[in-house]
Amino acid sequence: MSLLDRIESVKQAALQELRAAQDLPSLERAKGAFLGGEGQFTALMKELGTLAKDVRPLAGKSINAAKQEMEAVVAEKRADLELRAALPKEPTDFTSPGRRRALGRLHPLTQVTDDIIKAFRRLGFAVADGPEIEDEYHCFDALNTPADHPARDAQDTFYVAAGGEPGPRGTKLPLLRTHTSSVQIRAMKSQPPPIRIIVPGRVYRRDNADATHNPTFHQIEGLYVDKGVTVGDLKGTVEAVFKELLGDDVKLRFRPHYFSYTEPSLEIDFTNALVKKLGKDWLEIAGCGMVHPQVFENVGYDPEVWSGWAFGFGIERIAMLRYGITDIRLFYENDVRFLKQF
Ligand code: DAH
């Protein structure tokens, strides 16, 4: 066989073996067998020198072309095998839960909300939800709020414009809920007692933003209705949850107050080492009370049979106490230097 024929046949053998390699070591082995120092193809290259001058250029050309072809196949095959070696051995189950978030982290308000929900879940509370765009009935009327109560004023409540015109008071135009208490009504209307829910959610008020106010913030509402529910249950529940959230040195104080949807109504004051550090004795932290019989009437629960309590508090305030934050606006600015600390 002429040298040219042998070049062609060794090349074909080499290409076949290179392409058949199943992994990187066998590819390297095949490459060595043909192109290594002692390789079959290298041996042919060594023969070039023994050829007559006139046939040498043609043979040289064809050797170079064959060598390039083989090297190209090696490179292509190597890239392919490297990629395959990097793939997982088992098929990936995309439905299994991730070990950690791929990117970023939860906002501090989300973290605090999750912890509050966890604490109440352990006590048997379910999470309920309701619309942020509400009507006067659920936000005020059904909660026994008098028609002339200042909370209903357009200076305090955002009424949603209808046809470009802001809605006058007293019409059934929508508003942005001023508290999560509206969901008490929706929940009770949608199911018979007993009921045990918490409602985390966003609320809106016509406040100017300062260190402790913002036109929108978050609340958690709680509602517990059953037979023979007492203020003692309310105190015990709230105290257990606050201790879990903010530490065992937490002290609570219940003060008489007025809310139209509870009777008696109470305000909860809170203190711990951090409150003292802020130079205060007590911080007002929540409103609560025993559900007003009129509210039960409004949703069709018999107040002679059922009793219950409700509470509402601001999530931002809890987060501020937990982390020692003194300006509420930091929560909404999305400054990563702030967010990275949680
Ligand atoms: N809705 C009240 C507020 O936004 C908080 C509140 C007070 C909720 C007493 C209640 C309650 O459920 O019983 O300030």
mmCIF file of C-alpha atoms and ligand atoms in Angstrom:
data_model
loop_
_atom_site.group_PDB
_atom_site.id
_atom_site.type_symbol
_atom_site.label_atom_id
_atom_site.label_comp_id
_atom_site.label_asym_id
_atom_site.label_seq_id
_atom_site.Cartn_x
_atom_site.Cartn_y
_atom_site.Cartn_z
ATOM 1 C CA MET A 1 0.000 0.000 0.000
ATOM 2 C CA SER A 2 1.293 3.464 -0.841
ATOM 3 C CA LEU A 3 1.938 5.920 1.979
ATOM 4 C CA LEU A 4 -1.053 8.012 0.867
ATOM 5 C CA ASP A 5 -3.346 5.007 1.153
ATOM 6 C CA ARG A 6 -1.945 4.122 4.555
ATOM 7 C CA ILE A 7 -2.462 7.722 5.749
ATOM 8 C CA GLU A 8 -6.083 7.478 4.708
ATOM 9 C CA SER A 9 -6.693 4.113 6.333
ATOM 10 C CA VAL A 10 -4.911 5.008 9.622
ATOM 11 C CA LYS A 11 -6.890 8.248 9.710
ATOM 12 C CA GLN A 12 -10.183 6.371 9.236
ATOM 13 C CA ALA A 13 -9.267 3.960 12.037
ATOM 14 C CA ALA A 14 -8.275 6.867 14.289
ATOM 15 C CA LEU A 15 -11.482 8.802 13.633
ATOM 16 C CA GLN A 16 -13.573 5.743 14.358
ATOM 17 C CA GLU A 17 -11.820 5.083 17.659
ATOM 18 C CA LEU A 18 -11.851 8.731 18.726
ATOM 19 C CA ARG A 19 -15.558 9.065 17.996
ATOM 20 C CA ALA A 20 -16.321 5.868 19.890
ATOM 21 C CA ALA A 21 -14.642 7.047 23.115
ATOM 22 C CA GLN A 22 -17.167 6.911 25.981
ATOM 23 C CA ASP A 23 -15.236 9.012 28.467
ATOM 24 C CA LEU A 24 -12.267 11.368 28.695
ATOM 25 C CA PRO A 25 -9.646 8.727 29.644
ATOM 26 C CA SER A 26 -10.513 6.534 26.670
ATOM 27 C CA LEU A 27 -10.421 9.557 24.380
ATOM 28 C CA GLU A 28 -6.924 10.408 25.622
ATOM 29 C CA ARG A 29 -5.896 6.787 25.201
ATOM 30 C CA ALA A 30 -7.142 6.715 21.602
ATOM 31 C CA LYS A 31 -5.429 9.994 20.851
ATOM 32 C CA GLY A 32 -2.140 8.648 22.251
ATOM 33 C CA ALA A 33 -2.460 5.445 20.217
ATOM 34 C CA PHE A 34 -2.496 7.467 16.964
ATOM 35 C CA LEU A 35 -0.961 10.856 17.621
ATOM 36 C CA GLY A 36 1.304 10.177 20.620
ATOM 37 C CA GLY A 37 5.084 9.768 20.384
ATOM 38 C CA GLU A 38 4.727 6.058 19.634
ATOM 39 C CA GLY A 39 1.412 6.453 17.818
ATOM 40 C CA GLN A 40 0.475 4.837 14.527
ATOM 41 C CA PHE A 41 0.000 8.115 12.744
ATOM 42 C CA THR A 42 3.168 9.595 14.184
ATOM 43 C CA ALA A 43 4.981 6.617 12.703
ATOM 44 C CA LEU A 44 3.669 7.565 9.251
ATOM 45 C CA MET A 45 4.861 11.139 9.716
ATOM 46 C CA LYS A 46 8.341 9.801 10.482
ATOM 47 C CA GLU A 47 8.305 7.989 7.147
ATOM 48 C CA LEU A 48 7.993 11.280 5.257
ATOM 49 C CA GLY A 49 11.733 11.799 5.416
ATOM 50 C CA THR A 50 12.343 8.526 3.605
ATOM 51 C CA LEU A 51 10.242 9.497 0.582
ATOM 52 C CA ALA A 52 11.597 10.668 -2.724
ATOM 53 C CA LYS A 53 11.707 14.480 -3.008
ATOM 54 C CA ASP A 54 9.036 14.718 -5.737
ATOM 55 C CA VAL A 55 6.314 12.869 -3.821
ATOM 56 C CA ARG A 56 7.168 14.379 -0.437
ATOM 57 C CA PRO A 57 5.109 17.626 -0.745
ATOM 58 C CA LEU A 58 1.892 15.797 -1.660
ATOM 59 C CA ALA A 59 2.343 13.261 1.166
ATOM 60 C CA GLY A 60 3.191 16.090 3.593
ATOM 61 C CA LYS A 61 0.055 17.957 2.627
ATOM 62 C CA SER A 62 -2.155 14.957 3.061
ATOM 63 C CA ILE A 63 -0.545 14.092 6.435
ATOM 64 C CA ASN A 64 -1.150 17.624 7.707
ATOM 65 C CA ALA A 65 -4.753 17.608 6.516
ATOM 66 C CA ALA A 66 -5.385 14.242 8.186
ATOM 67 C CA LYS A 67 -3.726 15.378 11.402
ATOM 68 C CA GLN A 68 -5.850 18.535 11.500
ATOM 69 C CA GLU A 69 -8.972 16.518 10.914
ATOM 70 C CA MET A 70 -8.137 14.152 13.783
ATOM 71 C CA GLU A 71 -7.252 16.993 16.136
ATOM 72 C CA ALA A 72 -10.504 18.724 15.333
ATOM 73 C CA VAL A 73 -12.398 15.542 16.207
ATOM 74 C CA VAL A 74 -10.415 15.210 19.464
ATOM 75 C CA ALA A 75 -11.262 18.783 20.454
ATOM 76 C CA GLU A 76 -14.922 18.393 19.599
ATOM 77 C CA LYS A 77 -15.186 15.061 21.377
ATOM 78 C CA ARG A 78 -13.339 16.378 24.440
ATOM 79 C CA ALA A 79 -15.727 19.335 24.816
ATOM 80 C CA ASP A 80 -18.675 16.993 24.511
ATOM 81 C CA LEU A 81 -17.337 14.516 27.095
ATOM 82 C CA GLU A 82 -16.369 17.303 29.524
ATOM 83 C CA LEU A 83 -19.892 18.652 29.337
ATOM 84 C CA ARG A 84 -21.343 15.212 29.959
ATOM 85 C CA ALA A 85 -18.963 14.612 32.884
ATOM 86 C CA ALA A 86 -20.249 17.827 34.495
ATOM 87 C CA LEU A 87 -23.886 16.716 34.339
ATOM 88 C CA PRO A 88 -25.429 15.076 37.420
ATOM 89 C CA LYS A 89 -25.288 11.275 37.432
ATOM 90 C CA GLU A 90 -28.951 11.032 38.440
ATOM 91 C CA PRO A 91 -31.690 12.822 36.544
ATOM 92 C CA THR A 92 -32.538 16.124 38.245
ATOM 93 C CA ASP A 93 -35.862 16.235 40.100
ATOM 94 C CA PHE A 94 -37.031 19.779 39.554
ATOM 95 C CA THR A 95 -39.947 19.302 41.929
ATOM 96 C CA SER A 96 -37.772 18.689 45.011
ATOM 97 C CA PRO A 97 -37.414 21.642 47.405
ATOM 98 C CA GLY A 98 -34.334 23.858 47.127
ATOM 99 C CA ARG A 99 -31.731 23.791 49.871
ATOM 100 C CA ARG A 100 -31.539 27.569 49.921
ATOM 101 C CA ARG A 101 -32.786 30.556 47.966
ATOM 102 C CA ALA A 102 -30.890 30.953 44.716
ATOM 103 C CA LEU A 103 -30.738 34.698 45.136
ATOM 104 C CA GLY A 104 -31.416 37.361 47.762
ATOM 105 C CA ARG A 105 -33.267 36.938 51.017
ATOM 106 C CA LEU A 106 -36.622 37.628 52.637
ATOM 107 C CA HIS A 107 -37.498 41.209 53.559
ATOM 108 C CA PRO A 108 -37.393 41.780 57.348
ATOM 109 C CA LEU A 109 -41.151 42.443 57.376
ATOM 110 C CA THR A 110 -41.738 39.113 55.619
ATOM 111 C CA GLN A 111 -39.493 37.354 58.132
ATOM 112 C CA VAL A 112 -41.363 38.859 61.088
ATOM 113 C CA THR A 113 -44.756 38.095 59.495
ATOM 114 C CA ASP A 114 -43.706 34.481 58.915
ATOM 115 C CA ASP A 115 -42.630 34.166 62.560
ATOM 116 C CA ILE A 116 -45.916 35.632 63.815
ATOM 117 C CA ILE A 117 -47.862 33.219 61.607
ATOM 118 C CA LYS A 118 -45.761 30.289 62.842
ATOM 119 C CA ALA A 119 -46.427 31.204 66.478
ATOM 120 C CA PHE A 120 -50.201 31.411 65.929
ATOM 121 C CA ARG A 121 -50.328 28.292 63.766
ATOM 122 C CA ARG A 122 -48.901 26.340 66.670
ATOM 123 C CA LEU A 123 -51.879 27.532 68.729
ATOM 124 C CA GLY A 124 -54.337 26.325 66.099
ATOM 125 C CA PHE A 125 -54.966 29.533 64.153
ATOM 126 C CA ALA A 126 -55.475 29.457 60.386
ATOM 127 C CA VAL A 127 -54.397 32.268 58.065
ATOM 128 C CA ALA A 128 -57.245 34.164 56.372
ATOM 129 C CA ASP A 129 -57.147 36.813 53.683
ATOM 130 C CA GLY A 130 -59.328 39.603 52.332
ATOM 131 C CA PRO A 131 -59.247 42.403 49.745
ATOM 132 C CA GLU A 132 -57.225 45.598 50.220
ATOM 133 C CA ILE A 133 -59.813 47.506 48.202
ATOM 134 C CA GLU A 134 -62.790 47.303 50.521
ATOM 135 C CA ASP A 135 -66.152 48.939 50.987
ATOM 136 C CA GLU A 136 -67.534 50.941 53.895
ATOM 137 C CA TYR A 137 -69.722 48.072 54.954
ATOM 138 C CA HIS A 138 -66.876 45.653 55.755
ATOM 139 C CA CYS A 139 -64.419 48.295 56.919
ATOM 140 C CA PHE A 140 -66.801 50.292 59.129
ATOM 141 C CA ASP A 141 -70.578 49.564 59.132
ATOM 142 C CA ALA A 142 -70.464 45.873 60.002
ATOM 143 C CA LEU A 143 -67.837 46.657 62.647
ATOM 144 C CA ASN A 144 -70.406 48.831 64.392
ATOM 145 C CA THR A 145 -68.493 52.029 63.586
ATOM 146 C CA PRO A 146 -70.831 55.042 63.868
ATOM 147 C CA ALA A 147 -71.668 56.832 60.609
ATOM 148 C CA ASP A 148 -70.010 60.001 61.896
ATOM 149 C CA HIS A 149 -66.859 58.369 63.224
ATOM 150 C CA PRO A 150 -63.790 60.456 62.264
ATOM 151 C CA ALA A 151 -61.930 57.370 60.959
ATOM 152 C CA ARG A 152 -64.325 57.432 57.996
ATOM 153 C CA ASP A 153 -63.327 60.958 57.014
ATOM 154 C CA ALA A 154 -61.682 61.427 53.665
ATOM 155 C CA GLN A 155 -58.830 63.045 55.593
ATOM 156 C CA ASP A 156 -58.142 59.684 57.227
ATOM 157 C CA THR A 157 -59.293 57.116 54.666
ATOM 158 C CA PHE A 158 -58.380 56.799 50.997
ATOM 159 C CA TYR A 159 -61.572 56.537 48.956
ATOM 160 C CA VAL A 160 -61.076 55.076 45.517
ATOM 161 C CA ALA A 161 -61.927 57.446 42.697
ATOM 162 C CA ALA A 162 -64.853 56.376 40.513
ATOM 163 C CA GLY A 163 -64.868 57.738 36.982
ATOM 164 C CA GLY A 164 -62.117 60.131 37.973
ATOM 165 C CA GLU A 165 -64.180 61.620 40.808
ATOM 166 C CA PRO A 166 -63.295 60.900 44.431
ATOM 167 C CA GLY A 167 -66.222 59.171 46.096
ATOM 168 C CA PRO A 168 -68.185 61.148 48.656
ATOM 169 C CA ARG A 169 -68.672 59.630 52.100
ATOM 170 C CA GLY A 170 -71.689 57.487 52.734
ATOM 171 C CA THR A 171 -71.875 56.146 49.191
ATOM 172 C CA LYS A 172 -70.966 52.532 48.669
ATOM 173 C CA LEU A 173 -67.798 53.493 46.843
ATOM 174 C CA PRO A 174 -64.698 51.479 47.491
ATOM 175 C CA LEU A 175 -61.922 52.531 49.819
ATOM 176 C CA LEU A 176 -58.495 51.227 50.770
ATOM 177 C CA ARG A 177 -58.957 49.280 53.987
ATOM 178 C CA THR A 178 -57.711 51.181 57.018
ATOM 179 C CA HIS A 179 -57.340 48.028 59.078
ATOM 180 C CA THR A 180 -57.440 44.252 58.683
ATOM 181 C CA SER A 181 -60.528 44.144 60.934
ATOM 182 C CA SER A 182 -62.635 44.125 57.744
ATOM 183 C CA VAL A 183 -61.564 40.505 57.242
ATOM 184 C CA GLN A 184 -63.216 39.562 60.563
ATOM 185 C CA ILE A 185 -66.548 40.331 58.906
ATOM 186 C CA ARG A 186 -65.702 38.492 55.686
ATOM 187 C CA ALA A 187 -64.458 35.423 57.564
ATOM 188 C CA MET A 188 -67.478 35.200 59.881
ATOM 189 C CA LYS A 189 -69.909 35.719 57.017
ATOM 190 C CA SER A 190 -68.291 32.912 55.068
ATOM 191 C CA GLN A 191 -68.359 30.225 57.756
ATOM 192 C CA PRO A 192 -70.214 29.241 60.903
ATOM 193 C CA PRO A 193 -68.484 29.390 64.305
ATOM 194 C CA PRO A 194 -66.164 28.300 65.880
ATOM 195 C CA ILE A 195 -63.463 30.300 64.151
ATOM 196 C CA ARG A 196 -59.806 30.819 64.894
ATOM 197 C CA ILE A 197 -57.938 32.959 62.358
ATOM 198 C CA ILE A 198 -55.168 35.468 61.929
ATOM 199 C CA VAL A 199 -55.046 37.893 59.027
ATOM 200 C CA PRO A 200 -51.740 39.411 57.983
ATOM 201 C CA GLY A 201 -52.110 42.170 55.421
ATOM 202 C CA ARG A 202 -51.491 45.637 54.115
ATOM 203 C CA VAL A 203 -53.566 48.598 55.266
ATOM 204 C CA TYR A 204 -53.752 52.246 54.188
ATOM 205 C CA ARG A 205 -54.246 55.534 56.014
ATOM 206 C CA ARG A 206 -53.893 59.150 55.009
ATOM 207 C CA ASP A 207 -50.822 59.750 57.145
ATOM 208 C CA ASN A 208 -47.793 61.691 56.079
ATOM 209 C CA ALA A 209 -44.639 59.627 56.268
ATOM 210 C CA ASP A 210 -42.419 60.272 59.274
ATOM 211 C CA ALA A 211 -40.237 58.094 61.504
ATOM 212 C CA THR A 212 -43.246 56.219 62.911
ATOM 213 C CA HIS A 213 -45.966 56.659 60.244
ATOM 214 C CA ASN A 214 -46.426 55.681 56.631
ATOM 215 C CA PRO A 215 -49.498 55.871 54.365
ATOM 216 C CA THR A 216 -49.368 52.100 54.025
ATOM 217 C CA PHE A 217 -48.219 49.566 56.580
ATOM 218 C CA HIS A 218 -49.034 46.034 57.702
ATOM 219 C CA GLN A 219 -51.220 44.578 60.417
ATOM 220 C CA ILE A 220 -52.078 41.231 61.882
ATOM 221 C CA GLU A 221 -55.642 40.722 62.919
ATOM 222 C CA GLY A 222 -56.673 37.884 65.209
ATOM 223 C CA LEU A 223 -60.152 36.484 65.777
ATOM 224 C CA TYR A 224 -61.224 33.667 68.044
ATOM 225 C CA VAL A 225 -64.891 32.737 68.394
ATOM 226 C CA ASP A 226 -66.179 29.738 70.314
ATOM 227 C CA LYS A 227 -68.393 28.919 73.288
ATOM 228 C CA GLY A 228 -67.193 30.352 76.598
ATOM 229 C CA VAL A 229 -64.200 32.329 75.301
ATOM 230 C CA THR A 230 -62.850 34.778 77.910
ATOM 231 C CA VAL A 231 -60.507 37.762 78.290
ATOM 232 C CA GLY A 232 -58.206 35.297 80.058
ATOM 233 C CA ASP A 233 -57.801 33.367 76.776
ATOM 234 C CA LEU A 234 -57.009 36.621 75.011
ATOM 235 C CA LYS A 235 -54.346 37.644 77.510
ATOM 236 C CA GLY A 236 -52.755 34.211 77.610
ATOM 237 C CA THR A 237 -52.609 33.900 73.835
ATOM 238 C CA VAL A 238 -51.213 37.362 73.178
ATOM 239 C CA GLU A 239 -48.642 37.009 75.941
ATOM 240 C CA ALA A 240 -47.423 33.621 74.701
ATOM 241 C CA VAL A 241 -46.978 34.926 71.168
ATOM 242 C CA PHE A 242 -45.189 38.145 72.147
ATOM 243 C CA LYS A 243 -42.791 36.208 74.371
ATOM 244 C CA GLU A 244 -42.001 33.893 71.521
ATOM 245 C CA LEU A 245 -41.438 36.795 69.122
ATOM 246 C CA LEU A 246 -39.577 39.250 71.317
ATOM 247 C CA GLY A 247 -38.082 37.267 74.178
ATOM 248 C CA ASP A 248 -38.955 36.082 77.668
ATOM 249 C CA ASP A 249 -38.361 39.445 79.343
ATOM 250 C CA VAL A 250 -41.491 40.827 77.635
ATOM 251 C CA LYS A 251 -44.137 42.378 79.918
ATOM 252 C CA LEU A 252 -47.642 43.295 78.748
ATOM 253 C CA ARG A 253 -50.182 45.656 80.273
ATOM 254 C CA PHE A 254 -53.858 45.773 79.309
ATOM 255 C CA ARG A 255 -55.539 49.197 79.520
ATOM 256 C CA PRO A 256 -59.245 50.001 79.004
ATOM 257 C CA HIS A 257 -59.915 51.652 75.653
ATOM 258 C CA TYR A 258 -62.680 52.090 73.061
ATOM 259 C CA PHE A 259 -63.224 50.278 69.776
ATOM 260 C CA SER A 260 -66.693 50.087 68.256
ATOM 261 C CA TYR A 261 -66.358 46.370 67.479
ATOM 262 C CA THR A 262 -65.298 45.164 70.929
ATOM 263 C CA GLU A 263 -66.781 45.417 74.419
ATOM 264 C CA PRO A 264 -64.862 45.647 76.639
ATOM 265 C CA SER A 265 -62.036 47.086 74.549
ATOM 266 C CA LEU A 266 -58.430 47.093 75.651
ATOM 267 C CA GLU A 267 -55.163 48.495 74.494
ATOM 268 C CA ILE A 268 -52.031 46.451 75.011
ATOM 269 C CA ASP A 269 -48.845 48.129 76.194
ATOM 270 C CA PHE A 270 -45.567 46.400 75.932
ATOM 271 C CA THR A 271 -42.192 46.706 77.604
ATOM 272 C CA ASN A 272 -38.830 44.960 77.612
ATOM 273 C CA ALA A 273 -35.163 45.928 77.881
ATOM 274 C CA LEU A 274 -35.204 47.600 74.453
ATOM 275 C CA VAL A 275 -38.190 49.810 75.321
ATOM 276 C CA LYS A 276 -36.318 50.919 78.468
ATOM 277 C CA LYS A 277 -33.271 51.653 76.333
ATOM 278 C CA LEU A 278 -35.412 53.923 74.156
ATOM 279 C CA GLY A 279 -36.115 55.884 77.354
ATOM 280 C CA LYS A 280 -39.749 54.736 77.623
ATOM 281 C CA ASP A 281 -41.627 52.737 80.246
ATOM 282 C CA TRP A 282 -44.323 51.289 77.960
ATOM 283 C CA LEU A 283 -45.059 51.212 74.242
ATOM 284 C CA GLU A 284 -48.589 50.934 72.895
ATOM 285 C CA ILE A 285 -48.560 47.863 70.700
ATOM 286 C CA ALA A 286 -52.040 46.485 69.968
ATOM 287 C CA GLY A 287 -55.780 46.943 70.275
ATOM 288 C CA CYS A 288 -58.072 44.134 71.353
ATOM 289 C CA GLY A 289 -61.239 43.188 73.154
ATOM 290 C CA MET A 290 -64.228 40.881 73.330
ATOM 291 C CA VAL A 291 -66.200 40.850 70.080
ATOM 292 C CA HIS A 292 -69.187 43.226 70.370
ATOM 293 C CA PRO A 293 -72.594 41.461 70.345
ATOM 294 C CA GLN A 294 -73.730 43.821 67.578
ATOM 295 C CA VAL A 295 -70.883 42.554 65.354
ATOM 296 C CA PHE A 296 -72.065 38.986 65.943
ATOM 297 C CA GLU A 297 -75.597 40.073 65.025
ATOM 298 C CA ASN A 298 -74.282 41.713 61.845
ATOM 299 C CA VAL A 299 -72.673 38.496 60.622
ATOM 300 C CA GLY A 300 -75.472 36.193 61.769
ATOM 301 C CA TYR A 301 -73.768 34.619 64.815
ATOM 302 C CA ASP A 302 -75.971 34.286 67.917
ATOM 303 C CA PRO A 303 -74.331 36.437 70.648
ATOM 304 C CA GLU A 304 -76.201 34.468 73.315
ATOM 305 C CA VAL A 305 -74.357 31.316 72.249
ATOM 306 C CA TRP A 306 -70.998 32.507 70.971
ATOM 307 C CA SER A 307 -68.319 34.685 72.499
ATOM 308 C CA GLY A 308 -64.954 35.684 71.174
ATOM 309 C CA TRP A 309 -62.067 38.044 71.165
ATOM 310 C CA ALA A 310 -60.204 39.963 68.513
ATOM 311 C CA PHE A 311 -56.987 41.919 68.326
ATOM 312 C CA GLY A 312 -55.002 43.907 65.805
ATOM 313 C CA PHE A 313 -51.425 45.088 65.779
ATOM 314 C CA GLY A 314 -48.881 46.608 63.438
ATOM 315 C CA ILE A 315 -46.219 44.333 62.007
ATOM 316 C CA GLU A 316 -43.751 47.189 61.416
ATOM 317 C CA ARG A 317 -43.825 48.057 65.083
ATOM 318 C CA ILE A 318 -42.983 44.488 66.075
ATOM 319 C CA ALA A 319 -40.148 44.406 63.541
ATOM 320 C CA MET A 320 -38.825 47.752 64.824
ATOM 321 C CA LEU A 321 -38.805 46.436 68.383
ATOM 322 C CA ARG A 322 -37.216 43.176 67.390
ATOM 323 C CA TYR A 323 -34.390 44.712 65.389
ATOM 324 C CA GLY A 324 -34.037 48.060 67.166
ATOM 325 C CA ILE A 325 -35.079 50.082 64.097
ATOM 326 C CA THR A 326 -36.090 53.680 64.838
ATOM 327 C CA ASP A 327 -37.377 54.831 61.421
ATOM 328 C CA ILE A 328 -40.267 52.986 59.753
ATOM 329 C CA ARG A 329 -39.394 54.416 56.323
ATOM 330 C CA LEU A 330 -36.314 52.184 56.122
ATOM 331 C CA PHE A 331 -38.622 49.222 55.459
ATOM 332 C CA TYR A 332 -39.889 50.698 52.198
ATOM 333 C CA GLU A 333 -36.783 52.272 50.688
ATOM 334 C CA ASN A 334 -35.272 48.975 49.517
ATOM 335 C CA ASP A 335 -31.762 50.163 50.290
ATOM 336 C CA VAL A 336 -29.711 46.962 50.080
ATOM 337 C CA ARG A 337 -27.337 48.239 52.786
ATOM 338 C CA PHE A 338 -30.322 48.115 55.153
ATOM 339 C CA LEU A 339 -31.856 44.900 53.806
ATOM 340 C CA LYS A 340 -28.564 42.974 53.910
ATOM 341 C CA GLN A 341 -28.535 43.181 57.698
ATOM 342 C CA PHE A 342 -31.420 40.723 58.122
HETATM 343 N N1 DAH B 1 -58.405 47.855 63.987
HETATM 344 C C1 DAH B 1 -57.653 48.455 65.062
HETATM 345 C C2 DAH B 1 -56.650 49.440 64.473
HETATM 346 O O1 DAH B 1 -56.400 49.386 63.305
HETATM 347 C C3 DAH B 1 -56.932 47.426 65.860
HETATM 348 C C4 DAH B 1 -57.869 46.529 66.587
HETATM 349 C C5 DAH B 1 -58.396 46.893 67.798
HETATM 350 C C6 DAH B 1 -58.265 45.334 66.026
HETATM 351 C C7 DAH B 1 -59.247 46.074 68.495
HETATM 352 C C8 DAH B 1 -59.145 44.493 66.714
HETATM 353 C C9 DAH B 1 -59.630 44.888 67.953
HETATM 354 O O2 DAH B 1 -59.547 43.342 66.219
HETATM 355 O O3 DAH B 1 -60.465 44.077 68.623
HETATM 356 O O4 DAH B 1 -56.105 50.226 65.179
#
